Amino acid sequence: MSGEGPSGRALTAVKGTHDILPGEVEVWQKVEAETKRLFELYGYKEMRAPIIEPTELFHKGTGETTDIVTKEMYTFEDKGGRSITLRPEYTPSVARAIVEHRLDLLGTPMRYYYIGPMFRYDKPQKGRYRQFHQVDVEVFGEKDPALDAEIVEMADALLKALGIAETETLVNSVGCRACRPAFSAALRERALAVQDKLCIDCRRKMETNPLRIFDCKVESCREQARAFPKITGFLCPECREHFAAFRAHLDRYGVAYRHDENLVRGLDYYTKTTFEVVDNSAGQQNAILGGGRYDDMMKDFGGPDICGIGFAMGLERLIARLALKPEARRFLYVVHQGEAAKARAIELARFFRRGGIETVIEFGGRSFKNQFGRAGKLGAAWVLIVGEDETAKGIFQLKDMAAGTQVGGAPEVLLSGVRS
Ligand code: HAM
């Protein structure tokens, strides 16, 4: 649709958002269908939470010191004076829904997936949008590192099923509330010693959450960070064992990965396992998916003490790497001429649709020749000819456009012909 804004300029989509048009949307549908199929093989069920949430959810869940909460949220006050946010990520919504509906009491495995839009007010660039789409999975109530490995294996299987190659899987452990404070303190001390070589953002992170310095893209900060202490040396015995077992399971699954000690992820809630799948040929926005374990979120929400783990995959980034060509759909185009024929053509279109055949009929009053031209241009597989003569006799002509052949018959006969 096009229109004009108050300034008289043509209206366009909001900066950082995009339309997914027919021709592209078929690839999205294919990816979505494959994703659902695969996740359901692993026992996941779909959960659909609202796009808008109370702002507080992300302050508590995503974390006060994250870029998302400090800079990137679409937040507004609604007419009732509530602070509302367009969700920037999905994980806190799932945790909220579990606490709200006490899904933990149902006794079914808490494995959920979702596909839908997220919103972050960041500077748009290739691979980074203000409205983007995530495939998200979350599992609750399972501490065993075998699950951490299964989730990474499932992500790997999905990328393989979609034909995405040449990615790298990075894994790390960011410890827990018992062992991370000592690491943060050591990191803060080292960062303080070289603070004049760090960017303003990192100097702030030094105070609020020094781990996040590892996330900085500024080269001078990265250079400093390379010499900073690593979390691995600070892990408590429980986190160390969990990480070792996770890696042993990954080996058993045959998933190739690299231990990246700088992989801290941009969200505050992670404990123990973190992972990302990156495409190293893709420049700065190279993470196709990322996730990890978050064992404290649910109890921080005032809910039961239930651990969680999951990941989210960016669909725009994934689809940009796909060479999928959707199959052309085969459909019937009905041409008609004259009032009685038009009425019969409408009935026949309904008849073929009921029979499971995609059918297009248009009403512009064009000539037969013109309608045939149109059917060819649209790529119809068959054309059904409904003239006054055919209508009177009840016998219609069906043209196979690729073969150039034409057969006549009653509608039932023609329908079984196109179905076979
Ligand atoms: P995240 O790393 O913030 O994690 O986002 C996951 C993925 O979403 C990224 O790897 C990227 O592919 C995509 N993505 C993020 N921001 C944008 C953007 N502005 N434009 C396009 N794509 C983007 C999370 O969101 C966590 N909730 C993942 C998780 C689930 N952890 C545990 N469970």
Short mmCIF file of C-alpha atoms and ligand atoms in Angstrom, two decimals:
data_model
loop_
_atom_site.label_atom_id
_atom_site.label_comp_id
_atom_site.label_asym_id
_atom_site.label_seq_id
_atom_site.Cartn_x
_atom_site.Cartn_y
_atom_site.Cartn_z
CA MET A 1 0.00 0.00 0.00
CA SER A 2 1.26 3.50 -0.66
CA GLY A 3 0.05 6.76 0.76
CA GLU A 4 1.15 10.21 1.70
CA GLY A 5 2.14 11.46 5.11
CA PRO A 6 1.22 14.92 6.43
CA SER A 7 4.38 16.31 4.82
CA GLY A 8 3.20 15.18 1.37
CA ARG A 9 6.10 12.70 1.06
CA ALA A 10 5.28 9.07 0.24
CA LEU A 11 5.06 6.93 3.35
CA THR A 12 7.75 4.30 3.78
CA ALA A 13 8.38 1.58 6.37
CA VAL A 14 9.90 2.74 9.67
CA LYS A 15 13.73 2.87 9.59
CA GLY A 16 15.23 -0.51 10.46
CA THR A 17 12.05 -2.44 9.57
CA HIS A 18 11.24 -4.18 6.31
CA ASP A 19 8.43 -5.76 4.35
CA ILE A 20 8.73 -9.43 3.49
CA LEU A 21 7.10 -9.60 0.08
CA PRO A 22 5.62 -12.50 -1.89
CA GLY A 23 8.58 -14.15 -3.60
CA GLU A 24 10.64 -13.80 -0.39
CA VAL A 25 7.99 -14.93 2.05
CA GLU A 26 7.98 -18.45 0.61
CA VAL A 27 11.56 -18.89 1.83
CA TRP A 28 10.48 -17.72 5.29
CA GLN A 29 7.59 -20.18 5.28
CA LYS A 30 9.93 -23.01 4.32
CA VAL A 31 12.40 -22.13 7.08
CA GLU A 32 9.59 -21.81 9.62
CA ALA A 33 8.08 -25.15 8.61
CA GLU A 34 11.44 -26.94 8.79
CA THR A 35 12.19 -25.33 12.16
CA LYS A 36 8.87 -26.42 13.65
CA ARG A 37 9.25 -29.93 12.27
CA LEU A 38 12.70 -30.32 13.75
CA PHE A 39 11.94 -28.79 17.15
CA GLU A 40 8.88 -30.97 17.53
CA LEU A 41 11.07 -34.03 16.89
CA TYR A 42 12.91 -33.03 20.09
CA GLY A 43 9.67 -32.67 22.06
CA TYR A 44 9.25 -28.89 21.95
CA LYS A 45 5.80 -27.25 21.94
CA GLU A 46 4.94 -23.83 20.59
CA MET A 47 4.19 -21.04 23.08
CA ARG A 48 2.95 -17.64 21.88
CA ALA A 49 3.41 -14.74 24.30
CA PRO A 50 2.30 -11.12 23.65
CA ILE A 51 4.50 -8.71 21.72
CA ILE A 52 4.03 -6.08 24.43
CA GLU A 53 5.10 -6.73 28.01
CA PRO A 54 5.46 -4.67 31.19
CA THR A 55 8.78 -2.78 30.91
CA GLU A 56 9.80 -4.12 34.31
CA LEU A 57 9.99 -7.65 32.87
CA PHE A 58 13.08 -6.75 30.85
CA HIS A 59 14.69 -4.72 33.62
CA LYS A 60 14.42 -7.78 35.85
CA GLY A 61 14.96 -10.45 33.20
CA THR A 62 17.29 -9.13 30.49
CA GLY A 63 19.24 -7.08 33.04
CA GLU A 64 19.80 -3.45 34.04
CA THR A 65 23.35 -3.27 32.69
CA THR A 66 22.68 -4.69 29.23
CA ASP A 67 22.76 -2.58 26.07
CA ILE A 68 19.22 -3.79 25.39
CA VAL A 69 17.80 -2.29 28.57
CA THR A 70 20.00 0.80 28.77
CA LYS A 71 19.71 1.87 25.13
CA GLU A 72 17.59 -0.27 22.85
CA MET A 73 14.06 -0.71 24.14
CA TYR A 74 10.90 0.58 22.47
CA THR A 75 9.14 1.76 25.61
CA PHE A 76 5.99 3.85 25.89
CA GLU A 77 3.29 4.70 28.36
CA ASP A 78 -0.14 3.36 27.45
CA LYS A 79 -3.39 5.23 28.03
CA GLY A 80 -3.69 3.64 31.45
CA GLY A 81 -0.32 5.07 32.49
CA ARG A 82 1.49 1.68 32.39
CA SER A 83 5.03 1.45 31.07
CA ILE A 84 4.94 -0.99 28.16
CA THR A 85 7.82 -2.34 26.05
CA LEU A 86 7.85 -4.04 22.66
CA ARG A 87 9.77 -7.19 23.54
CA PRO A 88 13.46 -6.96 22.61
CA GLU A 89 13.92 -10.69 23.27
CA TYR A 90 11.69 -13.61 24.17
CA THR A 91 13.34 -15.41 27.09
CA PRO A 92 11.86 -13.27 29.92
CA SER A 93 8.36 -13.67 28.41
CA VAL A 94 8.57 -17.47 28.61
CA ALA A 95 9.80 -17.37 32.20
CA ARG A 96 6.97 -14.95 33.06
CA ALA A 97 4.36 -17.18 31.41
CA ILE A 98 5.59 -20.23 33.33
CA VAL A 99 5.37 -18.43 36.66
CA GLU A 100 2.02 -16.83 35.75
CA HIS A 101 0.36 -20.07 34.64
CA ARG A 102 2.34 -22.39 36.94
CA LEU A 103 3.24 -24.52 33.95
CA ASP A 104 5.84 -26.18 36.16
CA LEU A 105 3.04 -27.99 37.97
CA LEU A 106 1.72 -29.71 34.85
CA GLY A 107 4.36 -32.42 34.90
CA THR A 108 5.00 -32.18 31.16
CA PRO A 109 8.50 -31.43 29.84
CA MET A 110 8.89 -27.65 29.76
CA ARG A 111 10.30 -27.35 26.25
CA TYR A 112 8.96 -24.40 24.28
CA TYR A 113 9.64 -22.76 20.95
CA TYR A 114 8.42 -19.63 19.24
CA ILE A 115 8.94 -17.78 15.97
CA GLY A 116 8.16 -14.08 15.80
CA PRO A 117 9.26 -10.44 15.73
CA MET A 118 11.47 -8.71 18.32
CA PHE A 119 12.27 -5.00 18.56
CA ARG A 120 15.54 -3.23 19.40
CA TYR A 121 16.33 0.42 18.84
CA ASP A 122 19.88 0.04 17.59
CA LYS A 123 21.66 1.66 14.65
CA PRO A 124 20.40 -0.28 11.62
CA GLN A 125 22.99 -1.87 9.37
CA LYS A 126 23.31 -5.06 7.33
CA GLY A 127 22.15 -7.90 9.60
CA ARG A 128 20.92 -5.53 12.32
CA TYR A 129 17.34 -4.28 12.25
CA ARG A 130 14.93 -2.56 14.60
CA GLN A 131 12.22 -5.13 13.95
CA PHE A 132 13.77 -8.52 13.33
CA HIS A 133 12.58 -12.09 13.75
CA GLN A 134 13.80 -14.77 16.06
CA VAL A 135 13.32 -18.47 16.35
CA ASP A 136 13.52 -19.05 20.09
CA VAL A 137 13.70 -22.24 22.18
CA GLU A 138 13.67 -22.53 25.96
CA VAL A 139 13.83 -25.54 28.29
CA PHE A 140 13.15 -25.41 32.01
CA GLY A 141 13.79 -27.69 34.95
CA GLU A 142 16.73 -29.70 33.58
CA LYS A 143 20.18 -29.17 35.12
CA ASP A 144 21.99 -31.98 33.32
CA PRO A 145 24.75 -30.77 30.93
CA ALA A 146 23.55 -33.47 28.49
CA LEU A 147 20.65 -31.09 27.79
CA ASP A 148 23.01 -28.17 27.11
CA ALA A 149 24.73 -30.36 24.52
CA GLU A 150 21.42 -31.59 23.08
CA ILE A 151 20.31 -27.99 22.50
CA VAL A 152 23.55 -27.14 20.70
CA GLU A 153 23.19 -30.34 18.68
CA MET A 154 19.60 -29.39 17.79
CA ALA A 155 20.77 -25.94 16.59
CA ASP A 156 23.46 -27.68 14.55
CA ALA A 157 20.92 -30.12 13.08
CA LEU A 158 18.63 -27.23 12.12
CA LEU A 159 21.39 -25.35 10.32
CA LYS A 160 22.37 -28.55 8.50
CA ALA A 161 18.75 -29.27 7.54
CA LEU A 162 18.51 -25.76 6.09
CA GLY A 163 21.75 -26.20 4.16
CA ILE A 164 23.77 -23.62 6.10
CA ALA A 165 27.45 -24.56 5.98
CA GLU A 166 30.74 -23.04 7.10
CA THR A 167 29.61 -21.79 10.46
CA GLU A 168 31.55 -22.08 13.69
CA THR A 169 30.08 -23.07 17.06
CA LEU A 170 31.63 -21.27 20.04
CA VAL A 171 31.08 -22.39 23.63
CA ASN A 172 32.08 -21.12 27.05
CA SER A 173 31.05 -21.15 30.70
CA VAL A 174 30.43 -17.83 32.45
CA GLY A 175 30.25 -19.41 35.90
CA CYS A 176 27.57 -18.81 38.48
CA ARG A 177 26.75 -16.48 41.36
CA ALA A 178 29.21 -18.37 43.54
CA CYS A 179 32.28 -18.06 41.32
CA ARG A 180 31.68 -15.06 39.09
CA PRO A 181 32.12 -12.28 41.69
CA ALA A 182 35.81 -13.17 42.17
CA PHE A 183 36.31 -13.16 38.41
CA SER A 184 34.49 -9.82 38.03
CA ALA A 185 36.68 -8.32 40.76
CA ALA A 186 39.89 -9.54 39.08
CA LEU A 187 38.66 -8.22 35.76
CA ARG A 188 37.72 -4.84 37.22
CA GLU A 189 41.16 -4.52 38.75
CA ARG A 190 42.90 -5.26 35.43
CA ALA A 191 40.56 -2.97 33.50
CA LEU A 192 41.18 -0.17 35.99
CA ALA A 193 44.92 -0.45 35.40
CA VAL A 194 44.48 0.16 31.63
CA GLN A 195 41.35 2.31 31.73
CA ASP A 196 42.85 5.11 29.62
CA LYS A 197 43.15 2.58 26.77
CA LEU A 198 39.44 1.62 27.01
CA CYS A 199 36.48 3.31 25.33
CA ILE A 200 33.92 5.26 27.42
CA ASP A 201 31.46 2.41 27.16
CA CYS A 202 33.97 -0.09 28.54
CA ARG A 203 34.89 2.26 31.39
CA ARG A 204 31.22 2.23 32.33
CA LYS A 205 31.05 -1.57 31.99
CA MET A 206 34.13 -1.78 34.25
CA GLU A 207 31.90 -0.52 37.06
CA THR A 208 28.60 -2.18 36.17
CA ASN A 209 29.50 -5.54 34.59
CA PRO A 210 33.18 -5.94 33.62
CA LEU A 211 32.51 -9.25 31.79
CA ARG A 212 30.83 -7.28 29.06
CA ILE A 213 34.14 -5.61 28.11
CA PHE A 214 34.79 -8.84 26.19
CA ASP A 215 31.80 -7.95 24.00
CA CYS A 216 33.22 -4.60 22.85
CA LYS A 217 33.90 -4.28 19.13
CA VAL A 218 36.44 -1.40 19.48
CA GLU A 219 39.82 -2.80 18.43
CA SER A 220 41.86 -1.12 21.21
CA CYS A 221 39.49 -2.59 23.84
CA ARG A 222 39.68 -6.01 22.21
CA GLU A 223 43.45 -5.83 22.29
CA GLN A 224 43.43 -5.05 26.02
CA ALA A 225 40.81 -7.73 26.69
CA ARG A 226 43.00 -10.40 25.13
CA ALA A 227 45.39 -10.05 28.06
CA PHE A 228 42.65 -9.94 30.72
CA PRO A 229 42.12 -12.89 33.08
CA LYS A 230 39.87 -15.63 31.74
CA ILE A 231 36.77 -16.99 33.48
CA THR A 232 37.94 -20.60 33.08
CA GLY A 233 40.52 -20.22 35.85
CA PHE A 234 37.85 -18.91 38.24
CA LEU A 235 35.10 -21.52 37.78
CA CYS A 236 33.94 -23.25 40.97
CA PRO A 237 34.11 -27.08 41.00
CA GLU A 238 30.41 -27.39 40.10
CA CYS A 239 30.68 -25.06 37.09
CA ARG A 240 33.95 -26.68 36.01
CA GLU A 241 32.42 -30.17 36.09
CA HIS A 242 29.29 -28.98 34.31
CA PHE A 243 31.36 -27.43 31.53
CA ALA A 244 33.57 -30.52 31.17
CA ALA A 245 30.51 -32.80 30.98
CA PHE A 246 28.83 -30.47 28.46
CA ARG A 247 31.88 -30.67 26.22
CA ALA A 248 32.12 -34.45 26.58
CA HIS A 249 28.47 -34.73 25.47
CA LEU A 250 29.13 -32.44 22.50
CA ASP A 251 31.96 -34.76 21.47
CA ARG A 252 29.61 -37.73 21.80
CA TYR A 253 27.09 -35.95 19.57
CA GLY A 254 29.87 -35.27 17.07
CA VAL A 255 29.26 -31.51 17.15
CA ALA A 256 32.38 -29.54 16.20
CA TYR A 257 32.97 -26.52 18.44
CA ARG A 258 35.63 -24.16 19.72
CA HIS A 259 36.03 -23.10 23.35
CA ASP A 260 36.09 -19.29 23.22
CA GLU A 261 36.98 -17.96 26.65
CA ASN A 262 35.87 -14.46 25.65
CA LEU A 263 32.30 -15.52 24.81
CA VAL A 264 30.29 -13.76 27.53
CA ARG A 265 27.15 -12.79 25.52
CA GLY A 266 25.35 -9.47 25.86
CA LEU A 267 22.72 -10.45 28.43
CA ASP A 268 23.06 -10.43 32.21
CA TYR A 269 21.19 -13.60 33.06
CA TYR A 270 23.55 -16.31 31.88
CA THR A 271 25.03 -18.87 34.25
CA LYS A 272 27.38 -21.69 33.29
CA THR A 273 26.95 -22.59 29.57
CA THR A 274 26.98 -19.95 26.83
CA PHE A 275 27.19 -20.63 23.10
CA GLU A 276 26.95 -18.95 19.73
CA VAL A 277 27.00 -20.05 16.11
CA VAL A 278 28.84 -17.51 13.99
CA ASP A 279 29.45 -17.05 10.30
CA ASN A 280 32.98 -15.71 10.11
CA SER A 281 32.51 -14.47 6.56
CA ALA A 282 29.71 -12.10 7.60
CA GLY A 283 31.49 -9.06 9.09
CA GLN A 284 30.37 -7.53 12.39
CA GLN A 285 26.83 -8.93 12.68
CA ASN A 286 28.09 -12.47 12.38
CA ALA A 287 26.14 -14.30 15.11
CA ILE A 288 23.40 -16.43 13.56
CA LEU A 289 22.25 -17.71 16.92
CA GLY A 290 23.19 -17.44 20.55
CA GLY A 291 22.06 -18.71 23.90
CA GLY A 292 22.94 -20.26 27.19
CA ARG A 293 21.82 -21.36 30.60
CA TYR A 294 20.06 -19.03 33.04
CA ASP A 295 19.48 -20.88 36.26
CA ASP A 296 18.46 -17.89 38.42
CA MET A 297 15.91 -16.00 36.31
CA MET A 298 12.80 -17.82 37.45
CA LYS A 299 13.52 -17.41 41.16
CA ASP A 300 14.53 -13.78 40.55
CA PHE A 301 11.00 -13.34 39.15
CA GLY A 302 9.60 -14.56 42.46
CA GLY A 303 8.77 -17.95 40.94
CA PRO A 304 9.95 -21.45 41.79
CA ASP A 305 13.66 -22.28 41.75
CA ILE A 306 13.72 -23.76 38.25
CA CYS A 307 16.72 -23.58 35.96
CA GLY A 308 16.46 -22.65 32.27
CA ILE A 309 18.44 -22.83 29.05
CA GLY A 310 17.74 -21.82 25.46
CA PHE A 311 18.85 -19.98 22.37
CA ALA A 312 17.51 -17.60 19.76
CA MET A 313 18.36 -17.51 16.07
CA GLY A 314 18.03 -14.39 13.93
CA LEU A 315 15.94 -15.22 10.87
CA GLU A 316 17.10 -12.27 8.77
CA ARG A 317 20.73 -13.29 9.28
CA LEU A 318 19.95 -16.92 8.58
CA ILE A 319 17.86 -16.28 5.46
CA ALA A 320 20.49 -13.92 4.04
CA ARG A 321 22.80 -16.95 3.89
CA LEU A 322 20.30 -19.31 2.28
CA ALA A 323 20.33 -20.25 -1.35
CA LEU A 324 16.84 -21.78 -1.11
CA LYS A 325 14.64 -21.48 -4.16
CA PRO A 326 11.00 -22.09 -3.31
CA GLU A 327 9.14 -24.42 -5.66
CA ALA A 328 6.68 -22.65 -7.95
CA ARG A 329 3.06 -23.32 -6.94
CA ARG A 330 0.85 -25.03 -9.53
CA PHE A 331 -2.47 -23.33 -9.92
CA LEU A 332 -5.53 -23.19 -12.17
CA TYR A 333 -6.66 -19.97 -13.84
CA VAL A 334 -10.31 -19.69 -14.88
CA VAL A 335 -11.09 -17.62 -17.99
CA HIS A 336 -14.68 -16.63 -18.68
CA GLN A 337 -16.75 -14.52 -21.04
CA GLY A 338 -20.38 -13.36 -20.66
CA GLU A 339 -22.63 -12.99 -17.62
CA ALA A 340 -23.93 -16.59 -17.40
CA ALA A 341 -20.40 -17.93 -17.93
CA LYS A 342 -19.07 -15.65 -15.21
CA ALA A 343 -21.56 -17.01 -12.69
CA ARG A 344 -20.66 -20.60 -13.71
CA ALA A 345 -16.92 -19.78 -13.59
CA ILE A 346 -17.29 -18.55 -9.99
CA GLU A 347 -19.02 -21.81 -9.05
CA LEU A 348 -16.31 -23.82 -10.81
CA ALA A 349 -13.53 -21.91 -9.03
CA ARG A 350 -15.15 -22.91 -5.74
CA PHE A 351 -15.52 -26.49 -6.95
CA PHE A 352 -11.81 -26.80 -7.82
CA ARG A 353 -10.76 -25.16 -4.53
CA ARG A 354 -12.93 -27.59 -2.60
CA GLY A 355 -11.10 -30.30 -4.53
CA GLY A 356 -7.78 -28.95 -3.20
CA ILE A 357 -6.63 -27.12 -6.33
CA GLU A 358 -5.34 -23.56 -6.00
CA THR A 359 -7.57 -21.55 -8.31
CA VAL A 360 -7.45 -17.94 -9.48
CA ILE A 361 -10.33 -16.14 -11.13
CA GLU A 362 -10.30 -12.44 -12.02
CA PHE A 363 -13.25 -10.21 -12.79
CA GLY A 364 -11.94 -7.44 -15.01
CA GLY A 365 -14.15 -8.29 -18.03
CA ARG A 366 -11.12 -8.87 -20.27
CA SER A 367 -11.31 -10.69 -23.59
CA PHE A 368 -10.48 -14.44 -23.68
CA LYS A 369 -7.19 -13.66 -25.41
CA ASN A 370 -6.33 -11.12 -22.76
CA GLN A 371 -7.18 -13.51 -19.93
CA PHE A 372 -5.03 -16.22 -21.54
CA GLY A 373 -2.14 -13.77 -21.72
CA ARG A 374 -2.65 -12.95 -18.07
CA ALA A 375 -2.72 -16.67 -17.08
CA GLY A 376 0.56 -17.19 -18.92
CA LYS A 377 2.15 -14.17 -17.26
CA LEU A 378 1.09 -15.30 -13.79
CA GLY A 379 2.50 -18.78 -14.49
CA ALA A 380 -0.74 -20.79 -14.29
CA ALA A 381 -0.27 -24.54 -14.72
CA TRP A 382 -3.74 -24.97 -16.24
CA VAL A 383 -6.43 -22.75 -17.74
CA LEU A 384 -10.13 -23.64 -17.50
CA ILE A 385 -12.19 -22.11 -20.29
CA VAL A 386 -15.74 -21.14 -19.38
CA GLY A 387 -17.64 -19.60 -22.32
CA GLU A 388 -21.41 -19.31 -22.96
CA ASP A 389 -21.29 -22.43 -25.11
CA GLU A 390 -19.45 -24.56 -22.50
CA THR A 391 -21.78 -23.30 -19.79
CA ALA A 392 -24.84 -24.37 -21.79
CA LYS A 393 -23.39 -27.84 -22.50
CA GLY A 394 -21.78 -28.44 -19.08
CA ILE A 395 -18.56 -29.55 -20.80
CA PHE A 396 -15.49 -27.37 -20.32
CA GLN A 397 -12.03 -27.14 -21.86
CA LEU A 398 -8.90 -27.45 -19.73
CA LYS A 399 -5.56 -26.39 -21.13
CA ASP A 400 -2.27 -27.70 -19.76
CA MET A 401 -0.07 -24.64 -20.21
CA ALA A 402 3.31 -26.41 -20.19
CA ALA A 403 2.28 -29.20 -22.58
CA GLY A 404 0.07 -26.94 -24.72
CA THR A 405 -2.58 -29.70 -24.81
CA GLN A 406 -6.29 -29.25 -24.23
CA VAL A 407 -8.96 -31.72 -23.03
CA GLY A 408 -12.71 -31.34 -22.68
CA GLY A 409 -14.93 -32.83 -20.01
CA ALA A 410 -17.30 -32.45 -17.08
CA PRO A 411 -15.84 -30.60 -14.05
CA GLU A 412 -15.42 -33.86 -12.02
CA VAL A 413 -13.38 -35.43 -14.83
CA LEU A 414 -11.20 -32.34 -15.24
CA LEU A 415 -10.62 -32.13 -11.48
CA SER A 416 -9.36 -35.71 -11.28
CA GLY A 417 -7.13 -34.92 -14.29
CA VAL A 418 -5.39 -31.99 -12.57
CA ARG A 419 -5.10 -33.85 -9.29
CA SER A 420 -3.28 -36.81 -10.80
P1 HAM B 1 20.71 -12.43 21.37
O1 HAM B 1 22.13 -12.87 21.20
O2 HAM B 1 20.46 -11.05 21.84
O3 HAM B 1 20.05 -13.49 22.36
O4 HAM B 1 19.95 -12.64 20.01
C1 HAM B 1 19.92 -13.90 19.36
C2 HAM B 1 20.07 -13.74 17.86
O5 HAM B 1 19.07 -12.83 17.36
C3 HAM B 1 21.38 -13.14 17.41
O6 HAM B 1 22.39 -14.13 17.33
C4 HAM B 1 21.03 -12.59 16.04
O7 HAM B 1 21.05 -13.62 15.06
C5 HAM B 1 19.59 -12.13 16.24
N1 HAM B 1 19.52 -10.67 16.46
C6 HAM B 1 19.69 -10.02 17.63
N2 HAM B 1 19.54 -8.69 17.46
C7 HAM B 1 19.26 -8.49 16.15
C8 HAM B 1 18.99 -7.35 15.34
N3 HAM B 1 18.95 -6.12 15.85
N4 HAM B 1 18.75 -7.53 14.01
C9 HAM B 1 18.76 -8.78 13.47
N5 HAM B 1 19.02 -9.90 14.19
C10 HAM B 1 19.26 -9.77 15.50
C11 HAM B 1 18.76 -13.44 22.77
O8 HAM B 1 17.91 -12.75 22.28
C12 HAM B 1 18.44 -14.42 23.88
N6 HAM B 1 17.04 -14.25 24.24
C13 HAM B 1 18.75 -15.84 23.43
C14 HAM B 1 18.43 -16.87 24.48
C15 HAM B 1 17.31 -17.65 24.53
N7 HAM B 1 19.17 -17.16 25.53
C16 HAM B 1 18.55 -18.09 26.24
N8 HAM B 1 17.42 -18.37 25.65
#
